[in-house]
mmCIF file of C-alpha atoms and ligand atoms in Angstrom:
data_model
loop_
_atom_site.group_PDB
_atom_site.id
_atom_site.type_symbol
_atom_site.label_atom_id
_atom_site.label_comp_id
_atom_site.label_asym_id
_atom_site.label_seq_id
_atom_site.Cartn_x
_atom_site.Cartn_y
_atom_site.Cartn_z
ATOM 1 C CA MET M 1 -33.314 -47.667 57.574
ATOM 2 C CA SER M 2 -32.076 -50.554 59.545
ATOM 3 C CA SER M 3 -28.921 -51.168 57.492
ATOM 4 C CA GLN M 4 -28.249 -47.442 57.893
ATOM 5 C CA SER M 5 -28.518 -47.536 61.638
ATOM 6 C CA THR M 6 -26.467 -50.725 61.585
ATOM 7 C CA GLY M 7 -23.582 -48.862 59.695
ATOM 8 C CA LEU M 8 -23.897 -45.934 62.105
ATOM 9 C CA ARG M 9 -23.743 -48.197 65.100
ATOM 10 C CA HIS M 10 -20.819 -50.060 63.584
ATOM 11 C CA TRP M 11 -18.919 -46.677 63.185
ATOM 12 C CA ARG M 12 -19.845 -45.484 66.638
ATOM 13 C CA GLN M 13 -18.501 -48.769 68.059
ATOM 14 C CA ARG M 14 -15.172 -48.251 66.158
ATOM 15 C CA PHE M 15 -15.001 -44.665 67.229
ATOM 16 C CA ASN M 16 -15.795 -45.570 70.929
ATOM 17 C CA ALA M 17 -13.205 -48.354 70.655
ATOM 18 C CA LEU M 18 -10.569 -45.692 70.091
ATOM 19 C CA PHE M 19 -11.411 -43.820 73.356
ATOM 20 C CA GLN M 20 -11.467 -46.316 76.400
ATOM 21 C CA ASP M 21 -11.039 -45.456 79.885
ATOM 22 C CA HIS M 22 -7.419 -45.547 80.810
ATOM 23 C CA GLU M 23 -5.759 -45.665 84.145
ATOM 24 C CA ILE M 24 -2.227 -44.559 84.498
ATOM 25 C CA PHE M 25 0.088 -45.190 87.448
ATOM 26 C CA ILE M 26 2.425 -42.613 88.115
ATOM 27 C CA ARG M 27 5.301 -43.371 90.451
ATOM 28 C CA THR M 28 7.092 -40.339 91.949
ATOM 29 C CA HIS M 29 9.697 -40.532 94.848
ATOM 30 C CA GLY M 30 8.274 -43.840 96.047
ATOM 31 C CA HIS M 31 4.662 -42.527 96.004
ATOM 32 C CA VAL M 32 2.362 -44.173 93.383
ATOM 33 C CA ARG M 33 -0.288 -42.024 92.145
ATOM 34 C CA PHE M 34 -3.246 -43.154 90.206
ATOM 35 C CA LEU M 35 -4.574 -41.134 87.392
ATOM 36 C CA ARG M 36 -7.632 -41.961 85.514
ATOM 37 C CA ILE M 37 -8.415 -40.628 82.062
ATOM 38 C CA SER M 38 -11.855 -41.328 81.197
ATOM 39 C CA ALA M 39 -13.071 -41.931 77.575
ATOM 40 C CA VAL M 40 -15.287 -38.809 77.862
ATOM 41 C CA TRP M 41 -12.272 -36.701 78.620
ATOM 42 C CA GLN M 42 -10.240 -38.301 75.759
ATOM 43 C CA LYS M 43 -13.050 -37.465 73.352
ATOM 44 C CA ARG M 44 -13.405 -33.909 74.624
ATOM 45 C CA VAL M 45 -9.647 -33.311 74.091
ATOM 46 C CA ALA M 46 -9.753 -35.019 70.797
ATOM 47 C CA LEU M 47 -12.757 -32.802 69.705
ATOM 48 C CA ILE M 48 -10.909 -29.536 70.890
ATOM 49 C CA ALA M 49 -7.677 -30.679 69.168
ATOM 50 C CA GLY M 50 -9.823 -31.477 65.983
ATOM 51 C CA LEU M 51 -11.447 -28.156 66.120
ATOM 52 C CA VAL M 52 -8.152 -26.244 66.511
ATOM 53 C CA LEU M 53 -6.703 -28.192 63.661
ATOM 54 C CA PHE M 54 -9.771 -27.354 61.665
ATOM 55 C CA ALA M 55 -9.566 -23.685 62.383
ATOM 56 C CA TRP M 56 -5.974 -23.761 61.561
ATOM 57 C CA ALA M 57 -6.534 -25.493 58.255
ATOM 58 C CA GLY M 58 -9.353 -23.124 57.541
ATOM 59 C CA VAL M 59 -7.131 -19.963 58.222
ATOM 60 C CA THR M 60 -4.341 -21.360 56.243
ATOM 61 C CA LEU M 61 -6.586 -22.215 53.269
ATOM 62 C CA SER M 62 -8.159 -18.713 53.269
ATOM 63 C CA VAL M 63 -4.688 -17.009 53.417
ATOM 64 C CA PHE M 64 -3.587 -19.310 50.597
ATOM 65 C CA VAL M 65 -6.837 -18.766 48.463
ATOM 66 C CA ASN M 66 -6.380 -14.937 49.180
ATOM 67 C CA GLN M 67 -2.844 -15.090 48.009
ATOM 68 C CA LEU M 68 -3.912 -16.950 44.974
ATOM 69 C CA LEU M 69 -6.672 -14.326 44.185
ATOM 70 C CA THR M 70 -4.429 -11.540 44.850
ATOM 71 C CA ALA M 71 -1.873 -12.966 42.312
ATOM 72 C CA GLY M 72 -4.734 -13.204 39.812
ATOM 73 C CA GLU M 73 -5.914 -9.781 40.425
ATOM 74 C CA ARG M 74 -2.393 -8.456 40.053
ATOM 75 C CA ALA M 75 -1.922 -10.265 36.731
ATOM 76 C CA GLU M 76 -5.285 -8.798 35.608
ATOM 77 C CA VAL M 77 -4.432 -5.354 36.561
ATOM 78 C CA ALA M 78 -0.950 -5.726 35.006
ATOM 79 C CA GLN M 79 -2.750 -6.836 31.907
ATOM 80 C CA LYS M 80 -5.109 -3.941 31.947
ATOM 81 C CA GLU M 81 -2.340 -1.591 32.421
ATOM 82 C CA ALA M 82 -0.424 -3.024 29.551
ATOM 83 C CA ALA M 83 -3.491 -2.686 27.293
ATOM 84 C CA ALA M 84 -4.025 0.897 28.370
ATOM 85 C CA GLU M 85 -0.422 1.727 27.685
ATOM 86 C CA ALA M 86 -0.774 0.149 24.149
ATOM 87 C CA ALA M 87 -3.823 1.954 23.561
ATOM 88 C CA GLU M 88 -2.357 5.115 24.605
ATOM 89 C CA ALA M 89 0.713 4.545 22.426
ATOM 90 C CA ARG M 90 -1.705 3.728 19.505
ATOM 91 C CA ILE M 91 -3.651 6.943 20.120
ATOM 92 C CA ALA M 92 -0.500 8.989 20.533
ATOM 93 C CA LYS M 93 0.677 7.398 17.209
ATOM 94 C CA TYR M 94 -2.687 8.196 15.595
ATOM 95 C CA ARG M 95 -2.960 11.694 17.143
ATOM 96 C CA ASP M 96 -0.149 12.720 14.665
ATOM 97 C CA ARG M 97 -2.016 10.902 12.048
ATOM 98 C CA VAL M 98 -5.222 12.817 12.958
ATOM 99 C CA ALA M 99 -3.553 16.009 12.674
ATOM 100 C CA GLU M 100 -2.117 14.895 9.347
ATOM 101 C CA ILE M 101 -5.545 13.983 8.064
ATOM 102 C CA ALA M 102 -7.110 17.110 9.366
ATOM 103 C CA ALA M 103 -4.484 19.117 7.478
ATOM 104 C CA ASP M 104 -5.168 17.054 4.304
ATOM 105 C CA LEU M 105 -8.783 17.414 4.569
ATOM 106 C CA ASP M 106 -8.271 21.179 4.904
ATOM 107 C CA GLU M 107 -6.233 21.456 1.844
ATOM 108 C CA ARG M 108 -8.649 19.316 -0.197
ATOM 109 C CA GLN M 109 -11.611 21.383 0.977
ATOM 110 C CA ALA M 110 -9.784 24.565 -0.013
ATOM 111 C CA GLN M 111 -9.106 23.054 -3.590
ATOM 112 C CA LEU M 112 -12.704 21.827 -3.870
ATOM 113 C CA GLU M 113 -14.114 25.125 -2.993
ATOM 114 C CA ASP M 114 -11.594 26.858 -5.185
ATOM 115 C CA TRP M 115 -12.572 24.709 -8.159
ATOM 116 C CA GLN M 116 -16.233 25.146 -7.312
ATOM 117 C CA LYS M 117 -15.963 28.927 -6.974
ATOM 118 C CA THR M 118 -13.764 29.166 -10.136
ATOM 119 C CA TYR M 119 -15.741 27.123 -12.457
ATOM 120 C CA PHE M 120 -19.372 27.332 -11.216
ATOM 121 C CA GLY M 121 -19.358 30.433 -9.354
ATOM 122 C CA ASN M 122 -22.706 30.845 -7.394
ATOM 123 C CA GLU M 123 -24.142 28.220 -9.826
ATOM 124 C CA ALA M 124 -25.528 25.174 -7.682
ATOM 125 C CA LEU M 125 -23.883 21.951 -8.253
ATOM 126 C CA PRO M 126 -26.359 19.690 -10.082
ATOM 127 C CA GLU M 127 -27.753 17.519 -7.083
ATOM 128 C CA GLY M 128 -27.021 14.438 -9.335
ATOM 129 C CA ALA M 129 -29.760 12.257 -8.155
ATOM 130 C CA LYS M 130 -28.130 9.346 -9.587
ATOM 131 C CA THR M 131 -24.752 10.130 -7.872
ATOM 132 C CA ASP M 132 -26.215 10.744 -4.648
ATOM 133 C CA ALA M 133 -28.472 7.518 -4.702
ATOM 134 C CA ALA M 134 -25.347 5.548 -5.544
ATOM 135 C CA ALA M 135 -23.391 7.196 -2.894
ATOM 136 C CA ALA M 136 -26.146 6.360 -0.341
ATOM 137 C CA GLU M 137 -26.403 2.740 -1.475
ATOM 138 C CA ALA M 138 -22.700 2.132 -1.357
ATOM 139 C CA PRO M 139 -20.702 4.686 0.619
ATOM 140 C CA LYS M 140 -17.517 5.255 -1.204
ATOM 141 C CA PRO M 141 -14.620 3.677 0.732
ATOM 142 C CA VAL M 142 -12.363 6.047 2.175
ATOM 143 C CA GLU M 143 -9.260 4.934 0.466
ATOM 144 C CA THR M 144 -6.760 7.769 1.030
ATOM 145 C CA SER M 145 -6.438 7.337 4.793
ATOM 146 C CA ALA M 146 -7.673 3.992 5.881
ATOM 147 C CA ILE M 147 -9.252 4.893 9.234
ATOM 148 C CA ASP M 148 -8.646 2.482 11.957
ATOM 149 C CA PRO M 149 -11.943 1.481 13.693
ATOM 150 C CA ARG M 150 -10.193 1.392 16.998
ATOM 151 C CA LEU M 151 -9.386 5.111 16.484
ATOM 152 C CA PRO M 152 -10.518 7.850 18.929
ATOM 153 C CA PRO M 153 -13.824 9.546 18.061
ATOM 154 C CA GLU M 154 -12.145 12.618 16.616
ATOM 155 C CA ALA M 155 -10.596 10.546 13.913
ATOM 156 C CA GLN M 156 -13.799 8.762 13.216
ATOM 157 C CA ALA M 157 -15.465 12.250 12.789
ATOM 158 C CA LEU M 158 -12.719 12.987 10.248
ATOM 159 C CA ALA M 159 -13.414 9.983 8.337
ATOM 160 C CA ARG M 160 -17.039 10.972 8.058
ATOM 161 C CA ILE M 161 -15.868 14.509 6.903
ATOM 162 C CA GLU M 162 -13.756 12.815 4.331
ATOM 163 C CA ALA M 163 -16.461 10.579 3.057
ATOM 164 C CA ARG M 164 -18.783 13.703 2.537
ATOM 165 C CA GLN M 165 -15.916 15.479 0.693
ATOM 166 C CA GLU M 166 -15.556 12.543 -1.535
ATOM 167 C CA SER M 167 -19.241 12.799 -2.331
ATOM 168 C CA LEU M 168 -18.745 16.560 -3.151
ATOM 169 C CA ALA M 169 -15.792 15.707 -5.373
ATOM 170 C CA ALA M 170 -17.917 13.105 -7.042
ATOM 171 C CA ARG M 171 -20.590 15.682 -7.726
ATOM 172 C CA LEU M 172 -18.161 18.298 -8.911
ATOM 173 C CA LEU M 173 -16.660 15.665 -11.304
ATOM 174 C CA ALA M 174 -20.110 14.727 -12.731
ATOM 175 C CA ALA M 175 -20.835 18.539 -13.140
ATOM 176 C CA VAL M 176 -17.591 19.175 -14.831
ATOM 177 C CA ASP M 177 -17.847 16.041 -16.973
ATOM 178 C CA ALA M 178 -21.431 17.056 -18.132
ATOM 179 C CA ARG M 179 -20.166 20.573 -19.125
ATOM 180 C CA ALA M 180 -17.006 19.150 -20.860
ATOM 181 C CA THR M 181 -19.199 16.581 -22.922
ATOM 182 C CA LYS M 182 -21.456 19.434 -23.997
ATOM 183 C CA ALA M 183 -18.490 21.381 -25.315
ATOM 184 C CA GLU M 184 -16.958 18.340 -26.822
ATOM 185 C CA THR M 185 -20.137 17.678 -28.833
ATOM 186 C CA ALA M 186 -20.264 21.173 -29.890
ATOM 187 C CA VAL M 187 -16.595 21.172 -31.039
ATOM 188 C CA ALA M 188 -17.187 17.916 -32.957
ATOM 189 C CA GLU M 189 -20.132 19.330 -34.659
ATOM 190 C CA LEU M 190 -17.872 22.144 -35.767
ATOM 191 C CA GLY M 191 -15.771 19.567 -37.427
ATOM 192 C CA LEU M 192 -12.785 19.405 -35.085
ATOM 193 C CA ASP M 193 -11.544 16.265 -33.318
ATOM 194 C CA PRO M 194 -11.959 17.038 -29.583
ATOM 195 C CA LYS M 195 -9.945 14.204 -28.540
ATOM 196 C CA SER M 196 -7.016 15.158 -30.476
ATOM 197 C CA LEU M 197 -7.344 18.746 -29.238
ATOM 198 C CA VAL M 198 -7.290 17.540 -25.606
ATOM 199 C CA ARG M 199 -4.437 15.165 -26.159
ATOM 200 C CA LYS M 200 -2.280 17.798 -27.866
ATOM 201 C CA ALA M 201 -3.053 20.301 -25.246
ATOM 202 C CA SER M 202 -2.256 17.942 -22.452
ATOM 203 C CA ILE M 203 1.218 17.218 -23.862
ATOM 204 C CA GLY M 204 1.741 20.984 -24.437
ATOM 205 C CA GLN M 205 1.857 20.415 -28.096
ATOM 206 C CA GLY M 206 0.238 22.379 -30.892
ATOM 207 C CA GLY M 207 -0.250 25.701 -29.313
ATOM 208 C CA PRO M 208 -3.339 25.502 -27.027
ATOM 209 C CA PHE M 209 -2.332 27.318 -23.821
ATOM 210 C CA ILE M 210 -4.199 26.892 -20.666
ATOM 211 C CA PRO M 211 -3.136 29.173 -17.853
ATOM 212 C CA TRP M 212 -3.390 26.548 -15.307
ATOM 213 C CA ARG M 213 -3.214 28.066 -12.053
ATOM 214 C CA GLY M 214 0.258 26.696 -11.064
ATOM 215 C CA ARG M 215 -1.421 23.691 -9.508
ATOM 216 C CA THR M 216 -0.568 21.016 -11.821
ATOM 217 C CA GLY M 217 0.528 17.886 -9.894
ATOM 218 C CA ARG M 218 -0.996 19.185 -6.576
ATOM 219 C CA ALA M 219 -4.386 17.472 -7.125
ATOM 220 C CA SER M 220 -2.866 14.022 -7.794
ATOM 221 C CA ALA M 221 -1.082 14.439 -4.427
ATOM 222 C CA LEU M 222 -4.583 15.052 -2.948
ATOM 223 C CA GLY M 223 -5.872 11.672 -3.861
ATOM 224 C CA LYS M 224 -7.474 9.769 -6.873
ATOM 225 C CA SER M 225 -10.728 11.501 -7.086
ATOM 226 C CA PHE M 226 -8.862 15.029 -7.118
ATOM 227 C CA ALA M 227 -6.492 13.751 -10.055
ATOM 228 C CA ALA M 228 -9.696 12.637 -11.835
ATOM 229 C CA LEU M 229 -11.337 16.194 -11.349
ATOM 230 C CA GLU M 230 -8.075 17.761 -12.499
ATOM 231 C CA GLY M 231 -8.238 15.818 -15.592
ATOM 232 C CA ALA M 232 -11.850 16.518 -16.212
ATOM 233 C CA LEU M 233 -11.262 20.289 -15.488
ATOM 234 C CA PHE M 234 -8.420 20.445 -18.035
ATOM 235 C CA ARG M 235 -10.460 18.717 -20.629
ATOM 236 C CA MET M 236 -13.291 21.069 -19.979
ATOM 237 C CA GLU M 237 -11.074 24.078 -20.317
ATOM 238 C CA VAL M 238 -9.476 23.111 -23.439
ATOM 239 C CA LEU M 239 -12.729 22.232 -25.168
ATOM 240 C CA GLU M 240 -14.515 25.416 -23.897
ATOM 241 C CA ARG M 241 -11.598 27.649 -24.719
ATOM 242 C CA THR M 242 -11.419 26.107 -28.190
ATOM 243 C CA LEU M 243 -15.122 26.575 -28.558
ATOM 244 C CA VAL M 244 -14.779 30.104 -27.908
ATOM 245 C CA ALA M 245 -11.728 30.484 -30.023
ATOM 246 C CA ILE M 246 -13.492 28.927 -33.025
ATOM 247 C CA PRO M 247 -14.124 31.696 -35.543
ATOM 248 C CA SER M 248 -17.789 31.414 -36.303
ATOM 249 C CA GLY M 249 -18.462 35.029 -36.848
ATOM 250 C CA GLN M 250 -19.038 36.360 -40.397
ATOM 251 C CA PRO M 251 -15.799 37.997 -41.518
ATOM 252 C CA ALA M 252 -17.711 40.238 -43.949
ATOM 253 C CA HIS M 253 -21.407 40.931 -44.456
ATOM 254 C CA VAL M 254 -21.381 39.468 -47.889
ATOM 255 C CA LEU M 255 -22.123 36.081 -49.339
ATOM 256 C CA MET M 256 -19.305 33.615 -49.315
ATOM 257 C CA LEU M 257 -18.387 31.327 -52.197
ATOM 258 C CA SER M 258 -19.202 28.175 -50.175
ATOM 259 C CA SER M 259 -17.568 25.838 -52.698
ATOM 260 C CA SER M 260 -14.135 27.612 -52.799
ATOM 261 C CA TYR M 261 -12.319 25.573 -50.177
ATOM 262 C CA GLY M 262 -10.290 22.736 -51.514
ATOM 263 C CA TYR M 263 -8.767 21.777 -54.877
ATOM 264 C CA ARG M 264 -9.758 23.827 -57.779
ATOM 265 C CA ARG M 265 -8.380 25.359 -60.860
ATOM 266 C CA ASP M 266 -5.898 28.071 -60.100
ATOM 267 C CA PRO M 267 -7.362 31.202 -61.757
ATOM 268 C CA PHE M 268 -3.704 32.279 -62.763
ATOM 269 C CA THR M 269 -2.213 28.904 -63.933
ATOM 270 C CA GLY M 270 -5.285 27.069 -64.826
ATOM 271 C CA GLN M 271 -3.707 24.100 -62.879
ATOM 272 C CA SER M 272 -5.379 22.181 -60.126
ATOM 273 C CA ALA M 273 -4.246 23.768 -56.759
ATOM 274 C CA MET M 274 -5.278 23.677 -53.156
ATOM 275 C CA HIS M 275 -7.266 26.716 -52.143
ATOM 276 C CA SER M 276 -6.877 26.935 -48.287
ATOM 277 C CA GLY M 277 -9.678 29.376 -47.412
ATOM 278 C CA LEU M 278 -13.123 30.710 -48.394
ATOM 279 C CA ASP M 279 -13.664 33.643 -50.669
ATOM 280 C CA PHE M 280 -16.145 36.336 -50.041
ATOM 281 C CA PRO M 281 -16.496 38.547 -53.128
ATOM 282 C CA GLY M 282 -17.856 42.080 -52.438
ATOM 283 C CA PRO M 283 -17.377 45.779 -53.044
ATOM 284 C CA LEU M 284 -13.927 47.301 -52.378
ATOM 285 C CA GLY M 285 -13.751 48.796 -48.925
ATOM 286 C CA THR M 286 -16.342 46.358 -47.460
ATOM 287 C CA PRO M 287 -15.617 46.119 -43.673
ATOM 288 C CA ILE M 288 -13.604 43.108 -42.594
ATOM 289 C CA LEU M 289 -14.505 41.831 -39.210
ATOM 290 C CA ALA M 290 -12.769 39.611 -36.763
ATOM 291 C CA ALA M 291 -14.566 36.251 -36.731
ATOM 292 C CA ALA M 292 -13.825 35.638 -33.036
ATOM 293 C CA PRO M 293 -12.278 37.427 -30.058
ATOM 294 C CA GLY M 294 -8.541 37.494 -30.104
ATOM 295 C CA LYS M 295 -5.288 39.476 -30.594
ATOM 296 C CA VAL M 296 -3.992 40.993 -33.805
ATOM 297 C CA VAL M 297 -0.579 39.288 -34.367
ATOM 298 C CA PHE M 298 0.051 40.285 -38.043
ATOM 299 C CA VAL M 299 -0.699 43.388 -40.208
ATOM 300 C CA GLY M 300 1.283 43.601 -43.519
ATOM 301 C CA ARG M 301 1.948 42.019 -46.842
ATOM 302 C CA ARG M 302 2.424 38.304 -47.459
ATOM 303 C CA SER M 303 3.483 36.785 -50.750
ATOM 304 C CA GLY M 304 0.388 35.936 -52.876
ATOM 305 C CA TYR M 305 -1.968 37.159 -50.156
ATOM 306 C CA GLY M 306 -1.273 40.813 -50.766
ATOM 307 C CA ASN M 307 -2.311 42.918 -47.644
ATOM 308 C CA VAL M 308 -2.994 40.576 -44.760
ATOM 309 C CA VAL M 309 -4.382 40.770 -41.037
ATOM 310 C CA GLU M 310 -3.906 37.695 -38.744
ATOM 311 C CA VAL M 311 -5.847 37.320 -35.520
ATOM 312 C CA ASP M 312 -4.721 34.735 -32.882
ATOM 313 C CA HIS M 313 -7.651 33.383 -30.896
ATOM 314 C CA GLY M 314 -5.743 31.109 -28.659
ATOM 315 C CA GLN M 315 -6.011 27.376 -28.477
ATOM 316 C CA GLY M 316 -3.690 27.301 -31.548
ATOM 317 C CA ILE M 317 -6.395 28.945 -33.642
ATOM 318 C CA LEU M 318 -5.521 31.755 -36.109
ATOM 319 C CA THR M 319 -7.519 33.566 -38.674
ATOM 320 C CA ARG M 320 -6.029 35.146 -41.685
ATOM 321 C CA TYR M 321 -7.820 37.834 -43.837
ATOM 322 C CA ALA M 322 -6.072 38.428 -47.287
ATOM 323 C CA HIS M 323 -6.307 40.620 -50.368
ATOM 324 C CA LEU M 324 -7.155 43.796 -48.171
ATOM 325 C CA SER M 325 -7.226 47.266 -49.383
ATOM 326 C CA GLY M 326 -6.581 48.680 -46.059
ATOM 327 C CA PHE M 327 -6.121 48.027 -42.261
ATOM 328 C CA THR M 328 -8.122 49.408 -39.295
ATOM 329 C CA ALA M 329 -6.349 47.403 -36.507
ATOM 330 C CA LYS M 330 -2.693 47.346 -35.255
ATOM 331 C CA VAL M 331 -0.463 44.477 -34.199
ATOM 332 C CA GLY M 332 -1.113 43.736 -30.552
ATOM 333 C CA ALA M 333 -4.634 44.988 -30.517
ATOM 334 C CA GLN M 334 -7.339 42.934 -28.702
ATOM 335 C CA VAL M 335 -10.363 42.678 -30.757
ATOM 336 C CA THR M 336 -13.687 41.496 -30.285
ATOM 337 C CA ALA M 337 -15.800 39.179 -32.547
ATOM 338 C CA GLY M 338 -17.374 41.303 -35.162
ATOM 339 C CA GLN M 339 -15.038 44.237 -34.710
ATOM 340 C CA GLN M 340 -13.735 45.772 -37.905
ATOM 341 C CA ILE M 341 -9.994 45.223 -38.544
ATOM 342 C CA ALA M 342 -9.593 46.031 -42.343
ATOM 343 C CA LYS M 343 -11.140 46.789 -45.673
ATOM 344 C CA MET M 344 -11.903 44.450 -48.566
ATOM 345 C CA GLY M 345 -9.649 44.752 -51.549
ATOM 346 C CA SER M 346 -7.843 42.932 -54.423
ATOM 347 C CA THR M 347 -4.172 42.986 -53.494
ATOM 348 C CA GLY M 348 -1.909 40.040 -54.133
ATOM 349 C CA ARG M 349 -3.016 37.152 -56.448
ATOM 350 C CA SER M 350 -6.399 38.356 -56.751
ATOM 351 C CA THR M 351 -8.790 38.587 -59.809
ATOM 352 C CA GLY M 352 -11.161 40.938 -58.208
ATOM 353 C CA SER M 353 -12.303 42.559 -54.875
ATOM 354 C CA HIS M 354 -12.883 39.805 -52.516
ATOM 355 C CA LEU M 355 -11.755 38.576 -48.982
ATOM 356 C CA HIS M 356 -9.850 35.484 -48.755
ATOM 357 C CA PHE M 357 -10.782 34.125 -45.324
ATOM 358 C CA GLU M 358 -8.552 31.411 -43.764
ATOM 359 C CA VAL M 359 -8.608 29.588 -40.502
ATOM 360 C CA ARG M 360 -5.445 27.750 -39.251
ATOM 361 C CA LEU M 361 -5.518 25.227 -36.443
ATOM 362 C CA ASN M 362 -2.035 24.559 -35.019
ATOM 363 C CA GLY M 363 -0.570 25.949 -38.227
ATOM 364 C CA VAL M 364 -2.574 23.850 -40.549
ATOM 365 C CA ALA M 365 -5.370 25.351 -42.721
ATOM 366 C CA VAL M 366 -8.812 23.864 -41.880
ATOM 367 C CA ASN M 367 -12.040 24.371 -43.647
ATOM 368 C CA PRO M 368 -13.881 27.190 -41.920
ATOM 369 C CA ARG M 369 -17.259 26.570 -43.575
ATOM 370 C CA ARG M 370 -18.611 24.539 -40.550
ATOM 371 C CA PHE M 371 -17.569 27.223 -38.272
ATOM 372 C CA LEU M 372 -19.548 29.798 -40.143
ATOM 373 C CA GLU M 373 -22.463 27.586 -40.640
ATOM 374 C CA ALA M 374 -22.662 26.620 -36.934
ATOM 375 C CA LYS M 375 -26.124 25.768 -35.808
ATOM 376 C CA ALA M 376 -27.946 27.753 -33.156
ATOM 377 C CA ASP M 377 -27.487 25.074 -30.471
ATOM 378 C CA VAL M 378 -23.928 24.843 -30.980
ATOM 379 C CA LEU M 379 -23.850 28.706 -30.945
ATOM 380 C CA GLU M 380 -25.666 28.623 -27.748
ATOM 381 C CA VAL M 381 -23.176 26.210 -26.101
ATOM 382 C CA LYS M 382 -20.401 28.401 -27.507
ATOM 383 C CA ALA M 383 -21.949 31.603 -25.925
ATOM 384 C CA ASP M 384 -22.140 29.938 -22.616
ATOM 385 C CA ALA M 385 -18.539 28.844 -22.774
ATOM 386 C CA ARG M 386 -17.469 32.355 -23.869
ATOM 387 C CA GLN M 387 -19.237 33.706 -20.818
ATOM 388 C CA ARG M 388 -17.400 31.291 -18.509
ATOM 389 C CA VAL M 389 -14.011 31.932 -20.151
ATOM 390 C CA HIS M 390 -14.515 35.478 -19.710
ATOM 391 C CA ALA M 391 -15.455 35.257 -16.200
ATOM 392 C CA LEU M 392 -12.352 33.129 -15.571
ATOM 393 C CA ALA M 393 -10.020 35.536 -17.339
ATOM 394 C CA ALA M 394 -11.543 38.365 -15.168
ATOM 395 C CA ALA M 395 -11.177 36.429 -12.069
ATOM 396 C CA ALA M 396 -7.590 35.562 -12.863
ATOM 397 C CA ARG M 397 -6.945 39.352 -13.479
ATOM 398 C CA ALA M 398 -8.441 40.231 -10.186
ATOM 399 C CA GLY M 399 -6.436 37.562 -8.556
ATOM 400 C CA ALA M 400 -3.188 38.810 -10.244
ATOM 401 C CA ARG M 401 -3.947 42.221 -8.818
HETATM 402 ZN ZN1 ZN B 1 -9.042 32.832 -51.628
#
């Protein structure tokens, strides 16, 4: 306390020392005047000067600070404007992209709906609990149009639609695959190689003709999952059509010689020879029936076979009926399974009245025994497939009209 007051007193003394009473003599025209400026006056003047200086400094400082602030604000505003412009440019850029994505989604939706309607009709797609659960756990990445998270909301909405579409495509794919696998199992059970059938069909070899709706290549442009779907649909169609084309109907209501296919002693030469069909001995004139739906492509004589009728079932499958005594169908006729096409006989190289029944796959004779002995479960799958193939054909005809 004492030291503080001592310091204060010391400063006051120094301050007071600055201001001392002054006496000024002013001499004007011989007169001397005496002017006294007291220390109190000096202090007042100094105080006023100090206040003025302080006020000026304050104003100057505030103007300066204000200017600084304004510059800062201006910079900030400029920055904001630049950002807004950039965002606008980006939005403008993506607005085109949004339109593009929307058009893309539209096209895909149309394709999906077309496929679903064509192949499944009003049949509900299997919910595929597994697929849905998997999709819920790990939503499929939207790969075809990587959506920018900074995109405007409408683009985000499109991304969500796209994700839903992917999930529908996945369900459709699962349903198609399930059906194709069913047909594949049935085809394999009938003694044919399903993989080879699909491969040959895909390279356009070996006859199987799929009236693909002029869309080949379009799906792959729509994205990976669509290409996968198209591939699965192709496989399903080839296998189901093959299944339908497989002649599993009895070509005559008589017992077949089940051991007659393969190498055997030729009844004429006595030598070992390949017998490429099954024989059905029976009374002359027994009705000969088409073993599967198809088109009569040959009616006439063939060397060794005598009178022959041939029916094309599509998918590279042809049935040949030989040694006939008469015909009841003409070339070009569409026949159903079980429809009479001829009469049993003994023409050509034949030792007695019988039917020689041959099945050719892509021009090569195959043993028809497994077709004719198809089990009920296979026939059921076949009947299902026939229904669908017929519905497809009807829809195609309606569409062509
Ligand atoms: Zn024969």
